[in-house]
JSON list of C-alpha atoms in Angstrom, two decimals:
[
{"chain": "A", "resi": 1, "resn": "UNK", "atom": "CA", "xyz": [-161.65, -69.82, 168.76]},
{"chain": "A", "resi": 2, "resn": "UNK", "atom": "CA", "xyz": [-162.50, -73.17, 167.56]},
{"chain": "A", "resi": 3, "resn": "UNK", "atom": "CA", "xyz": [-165.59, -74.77, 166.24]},
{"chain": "A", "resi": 4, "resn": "UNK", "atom": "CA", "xyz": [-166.69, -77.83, 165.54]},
{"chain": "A", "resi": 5, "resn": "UNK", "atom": "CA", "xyz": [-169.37, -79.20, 163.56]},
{"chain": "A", "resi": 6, "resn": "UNK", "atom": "CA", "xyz": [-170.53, -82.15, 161.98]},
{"chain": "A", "resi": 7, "resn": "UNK", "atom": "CA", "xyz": [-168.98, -82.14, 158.37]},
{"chain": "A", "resi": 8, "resn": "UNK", "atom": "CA", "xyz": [-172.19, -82.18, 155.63]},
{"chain": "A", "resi": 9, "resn": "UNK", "atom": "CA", "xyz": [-169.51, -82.97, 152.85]},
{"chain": "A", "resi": 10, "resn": "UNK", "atom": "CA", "xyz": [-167.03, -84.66, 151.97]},
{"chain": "A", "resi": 11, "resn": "UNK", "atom": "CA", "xyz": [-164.68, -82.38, 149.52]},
{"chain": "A", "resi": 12, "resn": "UNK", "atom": "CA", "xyz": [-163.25, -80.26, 152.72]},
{"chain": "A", "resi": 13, "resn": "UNK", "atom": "CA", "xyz": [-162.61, -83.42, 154.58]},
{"chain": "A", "resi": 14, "resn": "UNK", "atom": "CA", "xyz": [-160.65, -84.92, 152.18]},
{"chain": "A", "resi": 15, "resn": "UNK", "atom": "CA", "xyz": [-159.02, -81.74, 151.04]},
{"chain": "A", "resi": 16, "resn": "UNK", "atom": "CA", "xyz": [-157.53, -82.00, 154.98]},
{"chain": "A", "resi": 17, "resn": "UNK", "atom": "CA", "xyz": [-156.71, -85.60, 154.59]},
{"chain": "A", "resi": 18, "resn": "UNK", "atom": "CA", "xyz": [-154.83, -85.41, 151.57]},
{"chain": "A", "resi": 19, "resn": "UNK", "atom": "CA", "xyz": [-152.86, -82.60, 152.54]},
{"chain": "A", "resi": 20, "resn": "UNK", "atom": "CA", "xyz": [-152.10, -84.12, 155.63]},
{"chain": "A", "resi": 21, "resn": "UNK", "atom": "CA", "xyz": [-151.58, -87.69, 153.50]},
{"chain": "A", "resi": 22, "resn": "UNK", "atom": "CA", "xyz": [-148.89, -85.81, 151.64]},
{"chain": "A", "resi": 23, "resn": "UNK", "atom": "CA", "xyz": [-147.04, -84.29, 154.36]},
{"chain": "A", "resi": 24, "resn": "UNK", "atom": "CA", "xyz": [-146.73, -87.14, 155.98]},
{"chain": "A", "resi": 25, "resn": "UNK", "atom": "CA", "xyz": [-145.39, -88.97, 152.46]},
{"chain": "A", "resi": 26, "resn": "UNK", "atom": "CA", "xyz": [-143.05, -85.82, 151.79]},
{"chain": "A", "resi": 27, "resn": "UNK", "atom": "CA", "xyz": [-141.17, -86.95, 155.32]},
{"chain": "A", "resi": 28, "resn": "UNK", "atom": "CA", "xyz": [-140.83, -91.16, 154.38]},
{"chain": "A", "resi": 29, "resn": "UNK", "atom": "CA", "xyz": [-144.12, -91.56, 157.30]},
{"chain": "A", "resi": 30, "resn": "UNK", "atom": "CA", "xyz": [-146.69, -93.85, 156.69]},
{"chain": "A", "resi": 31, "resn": "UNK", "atom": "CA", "xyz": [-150.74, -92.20, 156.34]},
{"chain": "A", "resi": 32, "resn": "UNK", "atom": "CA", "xyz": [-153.88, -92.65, 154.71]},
{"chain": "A", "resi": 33, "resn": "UNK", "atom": "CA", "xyz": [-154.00, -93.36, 151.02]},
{"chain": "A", "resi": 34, "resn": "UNK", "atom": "CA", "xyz": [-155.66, -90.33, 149.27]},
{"chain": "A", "resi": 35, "resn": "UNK", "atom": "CA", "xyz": [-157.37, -92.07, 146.30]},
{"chain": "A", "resi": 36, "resn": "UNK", "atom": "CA", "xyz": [-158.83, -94.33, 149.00]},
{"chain": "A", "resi": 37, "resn": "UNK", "atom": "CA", "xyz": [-160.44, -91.84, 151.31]},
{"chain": "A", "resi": 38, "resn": "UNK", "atom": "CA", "xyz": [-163.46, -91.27, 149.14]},
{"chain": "A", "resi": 39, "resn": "UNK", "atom": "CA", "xyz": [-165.92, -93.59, 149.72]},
{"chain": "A", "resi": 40, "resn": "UNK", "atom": "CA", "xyz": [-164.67, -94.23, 153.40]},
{"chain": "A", "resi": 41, "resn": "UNK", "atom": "CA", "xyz": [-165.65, -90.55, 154.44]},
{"chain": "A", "resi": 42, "resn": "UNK", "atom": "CA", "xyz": [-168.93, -90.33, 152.23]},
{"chain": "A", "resi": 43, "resn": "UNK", "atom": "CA", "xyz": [-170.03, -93.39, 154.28]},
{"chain": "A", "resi": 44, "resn": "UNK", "atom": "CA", "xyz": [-168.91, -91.80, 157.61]},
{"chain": "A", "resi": 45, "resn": "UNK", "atom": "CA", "xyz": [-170.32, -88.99, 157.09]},
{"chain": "A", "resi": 46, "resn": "UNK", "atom": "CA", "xyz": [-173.87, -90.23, 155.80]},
{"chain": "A", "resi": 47, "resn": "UNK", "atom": "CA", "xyz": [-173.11, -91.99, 159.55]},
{"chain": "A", "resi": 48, "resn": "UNK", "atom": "CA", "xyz": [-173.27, -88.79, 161.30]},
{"chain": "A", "resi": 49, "resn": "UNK", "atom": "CA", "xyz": [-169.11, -89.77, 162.21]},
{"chain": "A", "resi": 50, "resn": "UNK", "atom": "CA", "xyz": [-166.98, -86.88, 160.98]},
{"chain": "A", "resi": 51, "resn": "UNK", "atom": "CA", "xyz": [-166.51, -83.57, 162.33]},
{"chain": "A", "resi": 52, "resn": "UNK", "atom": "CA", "xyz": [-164.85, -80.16, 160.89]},
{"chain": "A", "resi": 53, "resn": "UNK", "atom": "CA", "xyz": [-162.63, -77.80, 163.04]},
{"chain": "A", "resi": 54, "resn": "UNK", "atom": "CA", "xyz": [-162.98, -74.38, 161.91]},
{"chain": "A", "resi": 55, "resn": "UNK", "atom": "CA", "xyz": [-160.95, -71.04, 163.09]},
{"chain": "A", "resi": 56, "resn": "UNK", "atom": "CA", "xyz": [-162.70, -67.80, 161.54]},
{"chain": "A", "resi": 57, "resn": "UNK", "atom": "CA", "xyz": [-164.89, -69.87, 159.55]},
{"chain": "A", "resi": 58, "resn": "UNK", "atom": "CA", "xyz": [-161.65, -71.92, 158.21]},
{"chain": "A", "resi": 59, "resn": "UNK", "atom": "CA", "xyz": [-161.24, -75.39, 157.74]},
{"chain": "A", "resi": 60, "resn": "UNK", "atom": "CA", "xyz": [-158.44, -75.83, 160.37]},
{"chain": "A", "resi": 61, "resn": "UNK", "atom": "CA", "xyz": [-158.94, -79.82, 161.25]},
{"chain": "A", "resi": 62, "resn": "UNK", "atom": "CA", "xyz": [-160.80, -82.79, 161.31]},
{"chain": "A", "resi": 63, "resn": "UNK", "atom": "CA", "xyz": [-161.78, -85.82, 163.38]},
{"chain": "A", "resi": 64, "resn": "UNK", "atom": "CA", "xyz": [-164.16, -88.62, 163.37]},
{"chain": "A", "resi": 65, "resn": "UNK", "atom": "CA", "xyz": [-165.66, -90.83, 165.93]},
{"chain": "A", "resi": 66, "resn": "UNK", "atom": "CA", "xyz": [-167.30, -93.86, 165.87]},
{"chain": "A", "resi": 67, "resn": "UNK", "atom": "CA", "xyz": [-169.15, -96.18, 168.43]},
{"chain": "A", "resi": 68, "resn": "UNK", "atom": "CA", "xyz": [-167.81, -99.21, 167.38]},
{"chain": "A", "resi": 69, "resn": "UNK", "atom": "CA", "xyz": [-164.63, -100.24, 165.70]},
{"chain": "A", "resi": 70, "resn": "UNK", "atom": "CA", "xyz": [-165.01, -104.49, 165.02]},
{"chain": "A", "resi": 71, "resn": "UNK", "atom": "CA", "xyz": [-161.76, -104.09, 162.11]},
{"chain": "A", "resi": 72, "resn": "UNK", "atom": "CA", "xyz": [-159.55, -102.91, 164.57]},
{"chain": "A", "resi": 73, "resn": "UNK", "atom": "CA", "xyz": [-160.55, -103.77, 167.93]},
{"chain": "A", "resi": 74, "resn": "UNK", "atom": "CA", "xyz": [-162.72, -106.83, 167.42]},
{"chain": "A", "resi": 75, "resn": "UNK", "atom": "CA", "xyz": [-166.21, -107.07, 168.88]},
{"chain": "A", "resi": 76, "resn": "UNK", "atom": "CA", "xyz": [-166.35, -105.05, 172.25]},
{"chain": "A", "resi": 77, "resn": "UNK", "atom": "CA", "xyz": [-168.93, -103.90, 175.21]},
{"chain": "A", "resi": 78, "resn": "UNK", "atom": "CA", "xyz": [-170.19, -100.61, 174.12]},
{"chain": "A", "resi": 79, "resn": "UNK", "atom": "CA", "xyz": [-167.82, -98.75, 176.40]},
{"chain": "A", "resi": 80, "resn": "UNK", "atom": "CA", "xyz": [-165.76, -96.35, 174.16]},
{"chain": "A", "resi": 81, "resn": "UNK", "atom": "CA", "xyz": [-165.85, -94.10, 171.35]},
{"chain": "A", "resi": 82, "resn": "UNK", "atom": "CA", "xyz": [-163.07, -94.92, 168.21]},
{"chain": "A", "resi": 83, "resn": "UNK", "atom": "CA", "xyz": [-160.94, -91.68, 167.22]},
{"chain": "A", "resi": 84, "resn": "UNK", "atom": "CA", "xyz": [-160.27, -92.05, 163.17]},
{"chain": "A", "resi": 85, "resn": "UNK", "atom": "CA", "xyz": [-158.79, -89.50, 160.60]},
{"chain": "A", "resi": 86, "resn": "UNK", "atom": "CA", "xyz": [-157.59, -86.87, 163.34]},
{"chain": "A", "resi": 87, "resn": "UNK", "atom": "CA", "xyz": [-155.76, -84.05, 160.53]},
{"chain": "A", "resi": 88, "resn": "UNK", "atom": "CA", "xyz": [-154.59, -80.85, 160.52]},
{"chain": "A", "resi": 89, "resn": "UNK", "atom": "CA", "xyz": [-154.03, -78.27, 157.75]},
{"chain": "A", "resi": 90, "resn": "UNK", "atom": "CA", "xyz": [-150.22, -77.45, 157.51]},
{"chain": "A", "resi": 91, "resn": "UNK", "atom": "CA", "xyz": [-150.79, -73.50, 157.82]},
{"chain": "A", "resi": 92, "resn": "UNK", "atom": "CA", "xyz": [-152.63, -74.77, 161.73]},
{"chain": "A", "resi": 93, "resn": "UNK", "atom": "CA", "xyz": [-149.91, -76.66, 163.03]},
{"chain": "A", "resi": 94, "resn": "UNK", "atom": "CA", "xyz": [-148.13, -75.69, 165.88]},
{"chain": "A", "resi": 95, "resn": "UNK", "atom": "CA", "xyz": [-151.49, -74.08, 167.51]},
{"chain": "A", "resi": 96, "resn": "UNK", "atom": "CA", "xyz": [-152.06, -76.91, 169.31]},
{"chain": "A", "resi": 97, "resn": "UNK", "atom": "CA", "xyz": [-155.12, -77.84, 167.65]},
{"chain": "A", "resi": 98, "resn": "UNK", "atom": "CA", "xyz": [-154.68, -81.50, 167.14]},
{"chain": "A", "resi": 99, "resn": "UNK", "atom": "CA", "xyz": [-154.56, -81.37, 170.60]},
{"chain": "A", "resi": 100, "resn": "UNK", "atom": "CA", "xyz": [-157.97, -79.00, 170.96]},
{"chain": "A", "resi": 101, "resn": "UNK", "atom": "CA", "xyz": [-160.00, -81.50, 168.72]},
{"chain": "A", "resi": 102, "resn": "UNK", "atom": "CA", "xyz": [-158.82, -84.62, 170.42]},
{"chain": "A", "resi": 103, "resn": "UNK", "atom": "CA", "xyz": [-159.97, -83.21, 173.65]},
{"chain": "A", "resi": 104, "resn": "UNK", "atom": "CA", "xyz": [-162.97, -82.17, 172.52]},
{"chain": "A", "resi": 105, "resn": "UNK", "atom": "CA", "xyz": [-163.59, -86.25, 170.71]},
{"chain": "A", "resi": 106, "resn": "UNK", "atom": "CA", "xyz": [-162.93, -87.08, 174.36]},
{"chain": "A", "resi": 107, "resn": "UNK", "atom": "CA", "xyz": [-164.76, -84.79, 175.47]},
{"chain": "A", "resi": 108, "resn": "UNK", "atom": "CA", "xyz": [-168.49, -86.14, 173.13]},
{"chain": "A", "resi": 109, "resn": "UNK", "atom": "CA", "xyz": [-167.23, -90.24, 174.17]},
{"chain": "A", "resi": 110, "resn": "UNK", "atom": "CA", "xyz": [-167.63, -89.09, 177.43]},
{"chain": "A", "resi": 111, "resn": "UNK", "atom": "CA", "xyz": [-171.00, -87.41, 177.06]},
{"chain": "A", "resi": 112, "resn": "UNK", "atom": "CA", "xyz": [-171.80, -90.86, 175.64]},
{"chain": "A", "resi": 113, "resn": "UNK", "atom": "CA", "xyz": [-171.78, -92.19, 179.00]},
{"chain": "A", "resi": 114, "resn": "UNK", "atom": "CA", "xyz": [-168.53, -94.48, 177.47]},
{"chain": "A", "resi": 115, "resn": "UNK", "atom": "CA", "xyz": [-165.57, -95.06, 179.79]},
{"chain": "A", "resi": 116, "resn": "UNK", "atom": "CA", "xyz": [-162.46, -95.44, 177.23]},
{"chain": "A", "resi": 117, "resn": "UNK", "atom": "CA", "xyz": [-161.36, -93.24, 174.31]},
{"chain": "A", "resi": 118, "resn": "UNK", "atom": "CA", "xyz": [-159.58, -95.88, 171.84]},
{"chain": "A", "resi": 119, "resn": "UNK", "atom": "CA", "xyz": [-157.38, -95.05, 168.47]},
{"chain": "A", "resi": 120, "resn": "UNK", "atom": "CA", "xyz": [-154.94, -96.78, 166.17]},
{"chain": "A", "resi": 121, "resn": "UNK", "atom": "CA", "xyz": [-152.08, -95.00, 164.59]},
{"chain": "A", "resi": 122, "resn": "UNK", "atom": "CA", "xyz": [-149.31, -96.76, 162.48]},
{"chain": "A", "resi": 123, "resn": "UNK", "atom": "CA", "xyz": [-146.30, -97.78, 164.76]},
{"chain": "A", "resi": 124, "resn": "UNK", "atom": "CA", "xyz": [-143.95, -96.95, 162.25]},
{"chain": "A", "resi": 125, "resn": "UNK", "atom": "CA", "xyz": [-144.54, -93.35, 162.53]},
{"chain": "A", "resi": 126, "resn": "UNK", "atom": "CA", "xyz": [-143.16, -91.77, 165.65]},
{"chain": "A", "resi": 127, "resn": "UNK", "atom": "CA", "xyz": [-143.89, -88.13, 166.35]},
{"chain": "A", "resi": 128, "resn": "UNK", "atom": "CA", "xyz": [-147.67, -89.64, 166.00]},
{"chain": "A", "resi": 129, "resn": "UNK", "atom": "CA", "xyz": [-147.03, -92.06, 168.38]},
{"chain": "A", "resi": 130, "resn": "UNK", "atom": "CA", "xyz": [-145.66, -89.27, 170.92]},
{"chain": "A", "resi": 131, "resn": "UNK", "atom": "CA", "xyz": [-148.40, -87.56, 170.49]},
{"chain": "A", "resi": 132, "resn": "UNK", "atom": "CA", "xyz": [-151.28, -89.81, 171.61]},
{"chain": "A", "resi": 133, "resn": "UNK", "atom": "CA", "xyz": [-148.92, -90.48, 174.39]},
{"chain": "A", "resi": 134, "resn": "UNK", "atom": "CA", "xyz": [-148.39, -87.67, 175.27]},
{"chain": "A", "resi": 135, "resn": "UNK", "atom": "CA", "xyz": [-152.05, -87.15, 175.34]},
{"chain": "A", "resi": 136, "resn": "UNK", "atom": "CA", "xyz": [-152.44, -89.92, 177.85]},
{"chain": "A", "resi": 137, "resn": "UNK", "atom": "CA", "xyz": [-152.94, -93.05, 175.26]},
{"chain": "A", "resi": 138, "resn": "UNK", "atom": "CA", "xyz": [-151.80, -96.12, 176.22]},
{"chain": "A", "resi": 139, "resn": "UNK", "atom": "CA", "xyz": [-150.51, -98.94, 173.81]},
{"chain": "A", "resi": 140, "resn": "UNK", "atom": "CA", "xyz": [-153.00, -101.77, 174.27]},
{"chain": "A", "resi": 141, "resn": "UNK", "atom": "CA", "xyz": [-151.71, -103.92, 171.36]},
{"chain": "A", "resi": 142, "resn": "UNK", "atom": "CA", "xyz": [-150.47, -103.80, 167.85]},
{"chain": "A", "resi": 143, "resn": "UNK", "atom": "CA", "xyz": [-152.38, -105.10, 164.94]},
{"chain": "A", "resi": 144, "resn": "UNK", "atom": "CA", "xyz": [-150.76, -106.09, 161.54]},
{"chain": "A", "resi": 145, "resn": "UNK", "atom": "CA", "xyz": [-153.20, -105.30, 158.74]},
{"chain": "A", "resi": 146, "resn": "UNK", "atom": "CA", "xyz": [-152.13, -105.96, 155.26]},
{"chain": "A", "resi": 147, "resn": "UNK", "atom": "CA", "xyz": [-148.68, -106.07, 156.60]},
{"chain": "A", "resi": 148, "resn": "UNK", "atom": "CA", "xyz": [-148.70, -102.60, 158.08]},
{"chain": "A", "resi": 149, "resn": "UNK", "atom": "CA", "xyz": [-148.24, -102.54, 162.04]},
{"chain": "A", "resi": 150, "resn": "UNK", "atom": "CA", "xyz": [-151.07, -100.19, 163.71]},
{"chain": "A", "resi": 151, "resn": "UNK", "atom": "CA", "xyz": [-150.31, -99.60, 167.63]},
{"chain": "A", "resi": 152, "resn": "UNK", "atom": "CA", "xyz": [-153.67, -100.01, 169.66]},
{"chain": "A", "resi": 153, "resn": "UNK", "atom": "CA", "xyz": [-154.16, -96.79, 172.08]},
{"chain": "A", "resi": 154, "resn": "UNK", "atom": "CA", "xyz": [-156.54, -96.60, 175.12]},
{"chain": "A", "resi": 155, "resn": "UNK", "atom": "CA", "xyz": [-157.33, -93.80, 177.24]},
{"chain": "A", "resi": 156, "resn": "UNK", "atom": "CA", "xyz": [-159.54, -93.90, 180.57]},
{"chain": "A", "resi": 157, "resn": "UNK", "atom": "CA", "xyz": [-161.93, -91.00, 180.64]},
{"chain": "A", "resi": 158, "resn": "UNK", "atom": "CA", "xyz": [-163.26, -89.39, 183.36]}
]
């Protein structure tokens, strides 16, 4: 069964993130830069933002969620919740769990009385792109950011 809580440190989370950083690297697909992830999660999670997925008390995942996003999506009403660093240990995959945590990010915007569930994910890499898709996302945009094209997802919750 899966559990998530809010992540108290960083190390695990960007133990996940790197592994996942590398993966992606290891098959030519753009991700996060490891030596930048750091202060970027200490500050999230001093922000109350980042969650760890656990399976028999194993780090399986993680996810954060913010309330705002003005980087990405500009200033905005506050009507959705912003899905960041969603990452899954390799030995986890095919379970479905990337799947499991984004419903359950959904699942706290919603709680937040806010309508949308919003993400960005690099255009260039595909099976990501499926993914969100296939998860009900839909492109609202794409956003160059230091030349790097980010595809702008939005999905209505209930």
């Amino acid at each position: 069964m899966l559990i998530i809580d809010p992540a108290t440190s960083p190390e695990t989370v960007i133990d996940i993130l790197t592994e996942a950083s590398l993966w992606l690297q290891s098959r030519d697909l753009p991700s996060w830069t490891p030596a930048t992830l750091a202060p970027v999660i200490n500050a999230a999670i001093a922000r109350g933002e980042v969650y760890i997925a656990r399976i028999d008390n194993q780090p399986v995942g993680t996810i954060s969620v913010q309330w705002a996003d003005p980087a990405f999506w500009g200033e905005r009403p506050d009507d959705a919740g912003y899905v960041h660093k969603l990452a899954i240990v390799r030995s986890a995959a095919g379970q479905h769990t990337g799947g499991q945590l984004l419903d359950w990010a959904e699942h706290l915007i919603a709680a937040q009385g806010r309508r949308y569930a919003r993400l960005d994910c690099h255009a260039e890499n595909p099976t990501i792109n499926r993914f969100y898709q296939g998860a009900g996302y839909q492109v609202r945009g794409t956003l160059m950011i230091q030349n790097v094209p980010f595809n702008l997802y939005e999905k209505p919750l209930a």
